PDB file of C-alpha atoms in Angstrom:
ATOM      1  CA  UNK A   1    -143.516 -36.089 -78.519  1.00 56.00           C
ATOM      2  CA  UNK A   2    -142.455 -32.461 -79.813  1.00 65.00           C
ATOM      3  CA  UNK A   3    -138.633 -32.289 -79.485  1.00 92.00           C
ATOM      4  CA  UNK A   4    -138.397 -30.470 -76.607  1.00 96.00           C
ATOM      5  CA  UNK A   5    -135.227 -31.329 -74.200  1.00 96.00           C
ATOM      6  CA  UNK A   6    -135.002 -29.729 -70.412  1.00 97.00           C
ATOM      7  CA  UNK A   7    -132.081 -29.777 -68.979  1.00 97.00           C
ATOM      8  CA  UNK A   8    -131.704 -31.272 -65.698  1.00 97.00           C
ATOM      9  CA  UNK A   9    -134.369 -32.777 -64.952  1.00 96.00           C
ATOM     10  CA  UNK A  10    -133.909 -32.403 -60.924  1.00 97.00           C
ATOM     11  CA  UNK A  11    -131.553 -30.330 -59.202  1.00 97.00           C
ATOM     12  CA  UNK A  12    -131.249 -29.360 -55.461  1.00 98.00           C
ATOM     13  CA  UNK A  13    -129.302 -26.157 -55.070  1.00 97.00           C
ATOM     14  CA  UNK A  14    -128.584 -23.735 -51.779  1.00 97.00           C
ATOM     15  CA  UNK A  15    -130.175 -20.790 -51.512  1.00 97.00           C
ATOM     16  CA  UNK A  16    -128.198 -17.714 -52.692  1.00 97.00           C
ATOM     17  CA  UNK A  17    -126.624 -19.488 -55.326  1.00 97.00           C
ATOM     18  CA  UNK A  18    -127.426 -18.941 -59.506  1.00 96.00           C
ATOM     19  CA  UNK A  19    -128.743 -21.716 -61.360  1.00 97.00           C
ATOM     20  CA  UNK A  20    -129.628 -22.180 -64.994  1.00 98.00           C
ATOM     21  CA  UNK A  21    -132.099 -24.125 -66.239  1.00 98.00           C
ATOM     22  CA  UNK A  22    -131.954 -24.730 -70.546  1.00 98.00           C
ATOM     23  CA  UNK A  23    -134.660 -25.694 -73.033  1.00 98.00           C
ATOM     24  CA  UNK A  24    -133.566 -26.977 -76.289  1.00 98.00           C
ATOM     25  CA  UNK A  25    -135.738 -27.428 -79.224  1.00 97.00           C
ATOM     26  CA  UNK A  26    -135.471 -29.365 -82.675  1.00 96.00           C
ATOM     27  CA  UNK A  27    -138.456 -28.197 -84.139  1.00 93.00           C
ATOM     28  CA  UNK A  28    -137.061 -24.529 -84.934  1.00 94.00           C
ATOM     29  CA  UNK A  29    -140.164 -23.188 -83.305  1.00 95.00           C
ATOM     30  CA  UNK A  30    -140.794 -19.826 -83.176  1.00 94.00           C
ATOM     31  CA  UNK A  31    -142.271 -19.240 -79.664  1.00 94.00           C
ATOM     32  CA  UNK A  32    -140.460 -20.580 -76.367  1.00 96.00           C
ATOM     33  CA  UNK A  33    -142.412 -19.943 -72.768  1.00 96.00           C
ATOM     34  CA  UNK A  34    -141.041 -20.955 -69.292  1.00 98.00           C
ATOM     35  CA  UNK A  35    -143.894 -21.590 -66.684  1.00 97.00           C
ATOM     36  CA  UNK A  36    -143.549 -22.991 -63.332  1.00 97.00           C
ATOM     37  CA  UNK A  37    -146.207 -25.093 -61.698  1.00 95.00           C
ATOM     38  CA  UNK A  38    -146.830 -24.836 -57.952  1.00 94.00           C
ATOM     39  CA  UNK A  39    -150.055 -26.634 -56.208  1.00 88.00           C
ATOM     40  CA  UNK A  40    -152.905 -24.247 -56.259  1.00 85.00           C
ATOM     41  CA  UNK A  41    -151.650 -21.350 -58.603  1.00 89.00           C
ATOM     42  CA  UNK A  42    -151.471 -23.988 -61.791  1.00 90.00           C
ATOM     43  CA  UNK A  43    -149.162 -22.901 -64.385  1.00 93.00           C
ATOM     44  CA  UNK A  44    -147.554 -19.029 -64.102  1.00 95.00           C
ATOM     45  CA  UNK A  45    -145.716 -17.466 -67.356  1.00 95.00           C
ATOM     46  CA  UNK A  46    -142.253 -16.835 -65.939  1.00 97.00           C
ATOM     47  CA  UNK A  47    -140.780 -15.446 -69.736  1.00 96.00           C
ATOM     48  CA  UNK A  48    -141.273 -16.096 -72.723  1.00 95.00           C
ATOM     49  CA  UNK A  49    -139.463 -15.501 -76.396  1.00 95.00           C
ATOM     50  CA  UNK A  50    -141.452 -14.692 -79.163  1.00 92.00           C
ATOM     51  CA  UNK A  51    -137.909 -15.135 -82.008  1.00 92.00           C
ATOM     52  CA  UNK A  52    -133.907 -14.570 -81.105  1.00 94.00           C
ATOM     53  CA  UNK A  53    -133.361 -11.713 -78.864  1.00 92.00           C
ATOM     54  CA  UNK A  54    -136.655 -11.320 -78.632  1.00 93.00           C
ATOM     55  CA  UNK A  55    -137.937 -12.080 -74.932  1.00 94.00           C
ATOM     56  CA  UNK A  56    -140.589 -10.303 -72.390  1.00 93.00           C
ATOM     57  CA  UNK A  57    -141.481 -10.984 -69.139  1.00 93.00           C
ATOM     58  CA  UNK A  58    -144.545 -13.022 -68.216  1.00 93.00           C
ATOM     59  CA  UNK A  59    -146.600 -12.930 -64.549  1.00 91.00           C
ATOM     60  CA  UNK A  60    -144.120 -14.254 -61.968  1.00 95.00           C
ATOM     61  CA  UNK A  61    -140.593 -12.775 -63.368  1.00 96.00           C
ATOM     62  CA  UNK A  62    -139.082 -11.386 -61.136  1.00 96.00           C
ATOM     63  CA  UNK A  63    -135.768 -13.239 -59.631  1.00 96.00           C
ATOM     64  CA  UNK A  64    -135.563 -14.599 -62.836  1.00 98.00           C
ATOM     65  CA  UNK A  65    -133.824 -13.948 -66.603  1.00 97.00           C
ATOM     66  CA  UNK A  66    -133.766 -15.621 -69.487  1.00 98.00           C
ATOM     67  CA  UNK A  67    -132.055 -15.435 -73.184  1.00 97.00           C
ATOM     68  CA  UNK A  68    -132.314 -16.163 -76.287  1.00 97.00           C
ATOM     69  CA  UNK A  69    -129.356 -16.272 -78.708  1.00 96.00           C
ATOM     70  CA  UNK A  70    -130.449 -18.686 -80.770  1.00 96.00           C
ATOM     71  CA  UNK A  71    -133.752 -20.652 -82.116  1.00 96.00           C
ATOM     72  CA  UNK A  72    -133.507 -23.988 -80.463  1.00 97.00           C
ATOM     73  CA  UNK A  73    -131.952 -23.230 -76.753  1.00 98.00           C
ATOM     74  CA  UNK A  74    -134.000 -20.979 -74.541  1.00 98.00           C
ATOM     75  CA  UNK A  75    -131.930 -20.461 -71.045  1.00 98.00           C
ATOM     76  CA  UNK A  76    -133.999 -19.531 -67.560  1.00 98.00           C
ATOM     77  CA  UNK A  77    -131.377 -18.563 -64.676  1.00 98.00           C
ATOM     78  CA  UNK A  78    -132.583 -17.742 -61.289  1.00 97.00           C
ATOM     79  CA  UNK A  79    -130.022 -14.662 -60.054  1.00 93.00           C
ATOM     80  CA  UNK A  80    -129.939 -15.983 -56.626  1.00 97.00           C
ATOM     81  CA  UNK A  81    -131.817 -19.214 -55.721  1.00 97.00           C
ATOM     82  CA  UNK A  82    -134.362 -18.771 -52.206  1.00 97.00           C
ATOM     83  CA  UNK A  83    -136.578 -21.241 -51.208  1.00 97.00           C
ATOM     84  CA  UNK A  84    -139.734 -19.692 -52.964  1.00 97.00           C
ATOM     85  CA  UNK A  85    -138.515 -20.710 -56.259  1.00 98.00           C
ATOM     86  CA  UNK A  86    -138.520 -24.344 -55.369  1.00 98.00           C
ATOM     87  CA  UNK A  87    -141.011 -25.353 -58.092  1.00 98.00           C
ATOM     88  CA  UNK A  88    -141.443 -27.495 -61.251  1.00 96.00           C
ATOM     89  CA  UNK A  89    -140.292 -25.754 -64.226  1.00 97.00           C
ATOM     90  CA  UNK A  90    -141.875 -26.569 -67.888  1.00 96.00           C
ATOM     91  CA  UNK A  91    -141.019 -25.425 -71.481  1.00 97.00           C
ATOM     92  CA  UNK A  92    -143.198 -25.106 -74.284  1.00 96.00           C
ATOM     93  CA  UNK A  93    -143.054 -23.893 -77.750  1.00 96.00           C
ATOM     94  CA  UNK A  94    -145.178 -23.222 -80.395  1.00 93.00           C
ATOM     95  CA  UNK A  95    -145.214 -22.144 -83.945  1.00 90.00           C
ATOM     96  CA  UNK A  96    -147.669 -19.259 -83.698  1.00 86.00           C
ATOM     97  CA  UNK A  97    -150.053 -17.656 -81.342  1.00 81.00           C
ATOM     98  CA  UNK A  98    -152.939 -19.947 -82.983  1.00 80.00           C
ATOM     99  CA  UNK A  99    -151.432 -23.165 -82.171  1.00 86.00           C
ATOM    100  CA  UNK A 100    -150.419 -25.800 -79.968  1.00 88.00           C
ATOM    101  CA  UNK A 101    -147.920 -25.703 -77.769  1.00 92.00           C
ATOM    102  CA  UNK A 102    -145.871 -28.463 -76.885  1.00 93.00           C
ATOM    103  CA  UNK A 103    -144.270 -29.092 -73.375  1.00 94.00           C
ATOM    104  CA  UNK A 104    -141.632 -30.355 -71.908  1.00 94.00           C
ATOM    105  CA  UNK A 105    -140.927 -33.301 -69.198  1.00 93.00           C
ATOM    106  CA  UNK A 106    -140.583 -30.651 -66.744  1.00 94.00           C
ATOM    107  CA  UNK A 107    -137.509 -29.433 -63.910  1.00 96.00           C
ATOM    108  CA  UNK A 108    -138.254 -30.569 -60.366  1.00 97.00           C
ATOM    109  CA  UNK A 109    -136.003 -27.618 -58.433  1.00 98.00           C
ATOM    110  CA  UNK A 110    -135.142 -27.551 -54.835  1.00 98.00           C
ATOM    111  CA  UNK A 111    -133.626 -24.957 -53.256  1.00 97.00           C
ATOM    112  CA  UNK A 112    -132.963 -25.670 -49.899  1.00 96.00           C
TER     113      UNK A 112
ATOM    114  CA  UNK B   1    -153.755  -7.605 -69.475  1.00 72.00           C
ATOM    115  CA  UNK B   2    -154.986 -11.041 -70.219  1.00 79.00           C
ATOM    116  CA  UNK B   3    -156.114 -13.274 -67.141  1.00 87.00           C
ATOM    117  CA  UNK B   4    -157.803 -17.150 -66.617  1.00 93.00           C
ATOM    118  CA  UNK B   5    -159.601 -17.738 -64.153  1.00 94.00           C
ATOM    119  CA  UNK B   6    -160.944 -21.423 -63.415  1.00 95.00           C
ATOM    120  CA  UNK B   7    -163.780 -21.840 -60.418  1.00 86.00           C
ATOM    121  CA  UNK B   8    -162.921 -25.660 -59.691  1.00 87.00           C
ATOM    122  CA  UNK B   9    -160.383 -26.472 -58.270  1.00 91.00           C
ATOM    123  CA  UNK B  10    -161.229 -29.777 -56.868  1.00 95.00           C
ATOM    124  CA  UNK B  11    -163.409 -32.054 -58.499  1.00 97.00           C
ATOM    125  CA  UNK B  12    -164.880 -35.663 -57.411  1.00 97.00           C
ATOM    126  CA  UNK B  13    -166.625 -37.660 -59.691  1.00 97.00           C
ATOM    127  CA  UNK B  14    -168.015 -41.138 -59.849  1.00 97.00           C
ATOM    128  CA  UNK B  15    -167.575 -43.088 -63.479  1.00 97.00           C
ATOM    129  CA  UNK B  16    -170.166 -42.197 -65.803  1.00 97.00           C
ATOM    130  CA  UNK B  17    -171.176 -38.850 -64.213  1.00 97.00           C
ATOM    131  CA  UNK B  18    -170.990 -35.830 -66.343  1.00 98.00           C
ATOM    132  CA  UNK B  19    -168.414 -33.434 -66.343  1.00 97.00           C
ATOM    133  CA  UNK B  20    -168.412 -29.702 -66.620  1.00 97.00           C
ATOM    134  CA  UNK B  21    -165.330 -27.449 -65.816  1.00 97.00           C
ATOM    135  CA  UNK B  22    -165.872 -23.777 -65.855  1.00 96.00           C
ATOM    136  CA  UNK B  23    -163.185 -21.254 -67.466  1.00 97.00           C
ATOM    137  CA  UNK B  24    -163.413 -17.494 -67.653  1.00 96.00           C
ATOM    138  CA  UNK B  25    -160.555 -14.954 -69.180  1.00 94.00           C
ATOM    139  CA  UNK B  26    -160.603 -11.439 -69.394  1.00 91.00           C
ATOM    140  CA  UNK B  27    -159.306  -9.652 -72.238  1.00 85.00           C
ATOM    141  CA  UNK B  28    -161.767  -7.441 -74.183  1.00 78.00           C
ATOM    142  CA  UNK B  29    -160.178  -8.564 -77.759  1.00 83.00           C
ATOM    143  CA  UNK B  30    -160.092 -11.656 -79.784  1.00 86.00           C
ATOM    144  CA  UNK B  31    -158.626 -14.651 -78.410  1.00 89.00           C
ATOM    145  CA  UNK B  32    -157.519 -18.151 -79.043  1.00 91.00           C
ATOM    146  CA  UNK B  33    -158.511 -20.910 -76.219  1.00 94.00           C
ATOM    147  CA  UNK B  34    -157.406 -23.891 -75.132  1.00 95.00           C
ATOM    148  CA  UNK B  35    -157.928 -26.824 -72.375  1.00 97.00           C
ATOM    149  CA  UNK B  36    -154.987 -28.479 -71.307  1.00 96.00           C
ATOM    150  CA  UNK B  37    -154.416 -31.862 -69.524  1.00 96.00           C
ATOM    151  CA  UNK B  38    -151.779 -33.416 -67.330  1.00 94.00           C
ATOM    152  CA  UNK B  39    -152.101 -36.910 -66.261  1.00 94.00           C
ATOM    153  CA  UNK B  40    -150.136 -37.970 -62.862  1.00 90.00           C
ATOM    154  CA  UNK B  41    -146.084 -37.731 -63.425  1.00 87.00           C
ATOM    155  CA  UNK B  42    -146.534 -36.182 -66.534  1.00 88.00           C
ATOM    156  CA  UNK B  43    -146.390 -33.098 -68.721  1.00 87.00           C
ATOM    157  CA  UNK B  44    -149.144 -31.008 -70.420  1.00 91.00           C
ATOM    158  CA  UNK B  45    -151.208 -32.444 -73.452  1.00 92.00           C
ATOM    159  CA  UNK B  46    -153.743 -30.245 -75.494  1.00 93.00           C
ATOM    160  CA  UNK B  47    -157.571 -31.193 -75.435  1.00 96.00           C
ATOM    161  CA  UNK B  48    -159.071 -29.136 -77.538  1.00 96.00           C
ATOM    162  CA  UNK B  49    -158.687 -25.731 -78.600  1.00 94.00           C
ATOM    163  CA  UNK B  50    -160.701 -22.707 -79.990  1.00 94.00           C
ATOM    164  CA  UNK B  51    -160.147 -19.728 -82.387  1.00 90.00           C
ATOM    165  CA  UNK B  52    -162.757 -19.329 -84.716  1.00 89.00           C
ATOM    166  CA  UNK B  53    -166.000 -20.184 -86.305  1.00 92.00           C
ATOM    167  CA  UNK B  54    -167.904 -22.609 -84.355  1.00 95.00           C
ATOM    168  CA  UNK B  55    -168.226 -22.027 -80.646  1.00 95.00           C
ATOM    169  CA  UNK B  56    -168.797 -25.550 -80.031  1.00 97.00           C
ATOM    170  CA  UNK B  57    -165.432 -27.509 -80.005  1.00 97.00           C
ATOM    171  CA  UNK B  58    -164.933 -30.979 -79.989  1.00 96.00           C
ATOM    172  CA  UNK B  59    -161.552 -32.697 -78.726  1.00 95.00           C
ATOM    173  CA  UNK B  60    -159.403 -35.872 -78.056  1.00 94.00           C
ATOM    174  CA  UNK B  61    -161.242 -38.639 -75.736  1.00 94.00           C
ATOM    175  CA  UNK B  62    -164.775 -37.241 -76.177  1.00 96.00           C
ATOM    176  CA  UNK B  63    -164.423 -33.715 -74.334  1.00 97.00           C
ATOM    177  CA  UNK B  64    -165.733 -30.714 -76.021  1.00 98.00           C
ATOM    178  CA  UNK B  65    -165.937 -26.593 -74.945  1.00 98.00           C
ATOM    179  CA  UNK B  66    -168.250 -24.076 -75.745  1.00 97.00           C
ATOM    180  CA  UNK B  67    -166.622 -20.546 -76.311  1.00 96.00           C
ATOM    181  CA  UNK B  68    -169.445 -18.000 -74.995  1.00 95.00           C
ATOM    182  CA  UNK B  69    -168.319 -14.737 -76.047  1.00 92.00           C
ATOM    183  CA  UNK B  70    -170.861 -12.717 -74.189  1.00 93.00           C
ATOM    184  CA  UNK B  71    -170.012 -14.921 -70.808  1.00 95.00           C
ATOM    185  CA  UNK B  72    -166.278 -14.458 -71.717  1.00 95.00           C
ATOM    186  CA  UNK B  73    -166.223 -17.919 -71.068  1.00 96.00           C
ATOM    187  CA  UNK B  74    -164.671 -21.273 -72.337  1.00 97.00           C
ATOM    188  CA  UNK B  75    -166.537 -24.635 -70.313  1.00 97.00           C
ATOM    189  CA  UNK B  76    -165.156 -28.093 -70.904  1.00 98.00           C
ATOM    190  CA  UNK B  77    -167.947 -30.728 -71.125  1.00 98.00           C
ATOM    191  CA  UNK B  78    -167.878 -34.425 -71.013  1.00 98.00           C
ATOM    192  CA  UNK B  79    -170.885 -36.648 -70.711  1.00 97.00           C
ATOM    193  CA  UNK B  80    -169.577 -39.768 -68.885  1.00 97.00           C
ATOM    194  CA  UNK B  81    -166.084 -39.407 -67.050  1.00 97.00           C
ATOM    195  CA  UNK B  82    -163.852 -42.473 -67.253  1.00 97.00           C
ATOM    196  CA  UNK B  83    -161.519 -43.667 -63.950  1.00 96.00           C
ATOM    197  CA  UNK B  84    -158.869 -42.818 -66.607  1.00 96.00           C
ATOM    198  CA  UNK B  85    -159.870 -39.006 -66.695  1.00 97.00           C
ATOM    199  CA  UNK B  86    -158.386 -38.577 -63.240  1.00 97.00           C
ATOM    200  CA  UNK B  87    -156.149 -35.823 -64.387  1.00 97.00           C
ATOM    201  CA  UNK B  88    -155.343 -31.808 -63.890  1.00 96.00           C
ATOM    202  CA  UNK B  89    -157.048 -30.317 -66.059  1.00 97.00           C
ATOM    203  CA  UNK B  90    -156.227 -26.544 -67.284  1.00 96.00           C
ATOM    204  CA  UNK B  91    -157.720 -23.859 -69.424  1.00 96.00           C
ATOM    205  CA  UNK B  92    -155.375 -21.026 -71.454  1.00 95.00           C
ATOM    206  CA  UNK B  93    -155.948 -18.323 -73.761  1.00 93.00           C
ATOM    207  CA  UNK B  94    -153.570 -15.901 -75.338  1.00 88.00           C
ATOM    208  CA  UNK B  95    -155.067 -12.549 -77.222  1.00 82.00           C
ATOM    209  CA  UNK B  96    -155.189 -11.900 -81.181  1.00 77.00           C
ATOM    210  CA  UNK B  97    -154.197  -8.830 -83.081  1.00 68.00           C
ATOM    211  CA  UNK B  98    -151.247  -6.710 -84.388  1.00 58.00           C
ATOM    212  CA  UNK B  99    -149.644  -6.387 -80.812  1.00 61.00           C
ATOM    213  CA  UNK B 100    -149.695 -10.232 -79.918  1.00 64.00           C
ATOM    214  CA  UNK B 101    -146.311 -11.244 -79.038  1.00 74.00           C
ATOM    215  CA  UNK B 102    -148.050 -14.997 -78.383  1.00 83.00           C
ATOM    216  CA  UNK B 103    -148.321 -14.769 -74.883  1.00 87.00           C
ATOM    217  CA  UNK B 104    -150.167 -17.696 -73.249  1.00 90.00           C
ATOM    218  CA  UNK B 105    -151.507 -17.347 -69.829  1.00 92.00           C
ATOM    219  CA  UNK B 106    -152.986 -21.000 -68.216  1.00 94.00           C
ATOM    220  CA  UNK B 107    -155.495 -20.757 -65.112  1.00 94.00           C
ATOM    221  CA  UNK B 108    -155.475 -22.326 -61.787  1.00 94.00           C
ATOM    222  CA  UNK B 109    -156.076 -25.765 -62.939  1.00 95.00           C
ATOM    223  CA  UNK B 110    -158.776 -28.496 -61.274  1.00 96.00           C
ATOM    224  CA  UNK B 111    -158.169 -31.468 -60.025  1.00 96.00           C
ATOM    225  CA  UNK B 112    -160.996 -33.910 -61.138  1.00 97.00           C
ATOM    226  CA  UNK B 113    -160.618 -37.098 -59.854  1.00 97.00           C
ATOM    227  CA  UNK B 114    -162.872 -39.716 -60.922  1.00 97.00           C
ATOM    228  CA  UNK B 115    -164.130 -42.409 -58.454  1.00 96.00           C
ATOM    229  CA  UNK B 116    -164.542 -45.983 -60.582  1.00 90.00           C
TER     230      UNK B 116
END
């Protein structure tokens, strides 16, 4: 497997409250992507990084931020938890647009 | 903007039937495609995946895709499903060109669940 740490793995968190979720990679990949995966919609592009600093907003940002200071850690935070962003969250990166990208074990959040 | 659409979204199969799972983006510019599986419990593995030359692709465990440019369209084939290819199963593409920032868009998914 692609080195590809996300940290926790589960949390359950109240509603209203800001929670961070981090990515860490060893494979000083270029291209980080959060996604979360809810039955029937499949995977949605949250935000992605595309270098350092460098970040843009996918389909389903809004409620959430994300930065990048450095290559391997790739942070999500959800401003203010509510219960529609209970969800599993994944990471990926990739080297470049024409290749694979590499997942993570995923984040089961609950926000209750 | 680049989109995925996949028309299956639940799919029952006995052993040995073939398989065909449909996949359509829109995005009028060169892309690269891929197909995308995640067994029970666990996290995405690639397939297969296209970006140029031939339109026929061939990947791990004896799937394959056509790219159809005309048909904006990206099917993954398998002649004889497997109890073991009870999976999700999901199709992605992200554009080409001077403004791609690599951003990768995944469809709906489909379930396929194969009866042995």
């Amino acid at each position: 497997d692609a080195g590809i740490t996300q940290s926790p793995r589960h949390k359950v968190t109240e509603t209203g409250t800001p929670v961070t979720l981090r990515c860490h990679q060893t494979e000083n990949h270029r291209y980080m992507y959060w996604y979360r995966q809810d039955p029937g919609h499949g995977l949605r592009l949250i935000h992605y990084s595309y270098g350092v600093k460098d970040t843009d907003k996918g389909e389903v940002s809004d409620g959430y931020s994300v930065s990048r200071s450095k290559t391997e850690d790739f942070l999500l935070t959800l401003e203010s938890a509510t219960s529609s962003q209970t969800s599993v969250y994944f990471c990926a990166i990739r080297t470049a647009p024409n290749t694979e990208a590499f997942f993570g074990q995923g984040t089961r959040l609950t926000v209750v | 903007a680049q989109s995925v659409s996949q028309h299956n979204h639940h799919v029952i199969l006995s052993e040995a039937a073939s398989l065909e799972l449909g996949c359509n983006y829109s995005y009028g510019g060169t892309v690269n495609l891929f197909w995308y599986v995640q067994y029970p419990g666990q996290h995405l593995q690639l397939l297969l995946k296209y970006f140029s030359g031939d339109p026929l692709v061939k990947g791990i465990k004896g799937f394959e895709a056509e790219f159809i440019k005309s048909k904006f369209s990206f099917n993954l084939r398998k002649p004889s499903v497997q109890w073991s290819d009870t999976a999700e199963y999901f199709c992605a593409v992200n554009a080409r060109g001077s403004s791609n920032t690599g951003k990768l868009i995944f469809g709906q998914g489909t379930t396929l669940q194969v009866k042995p």
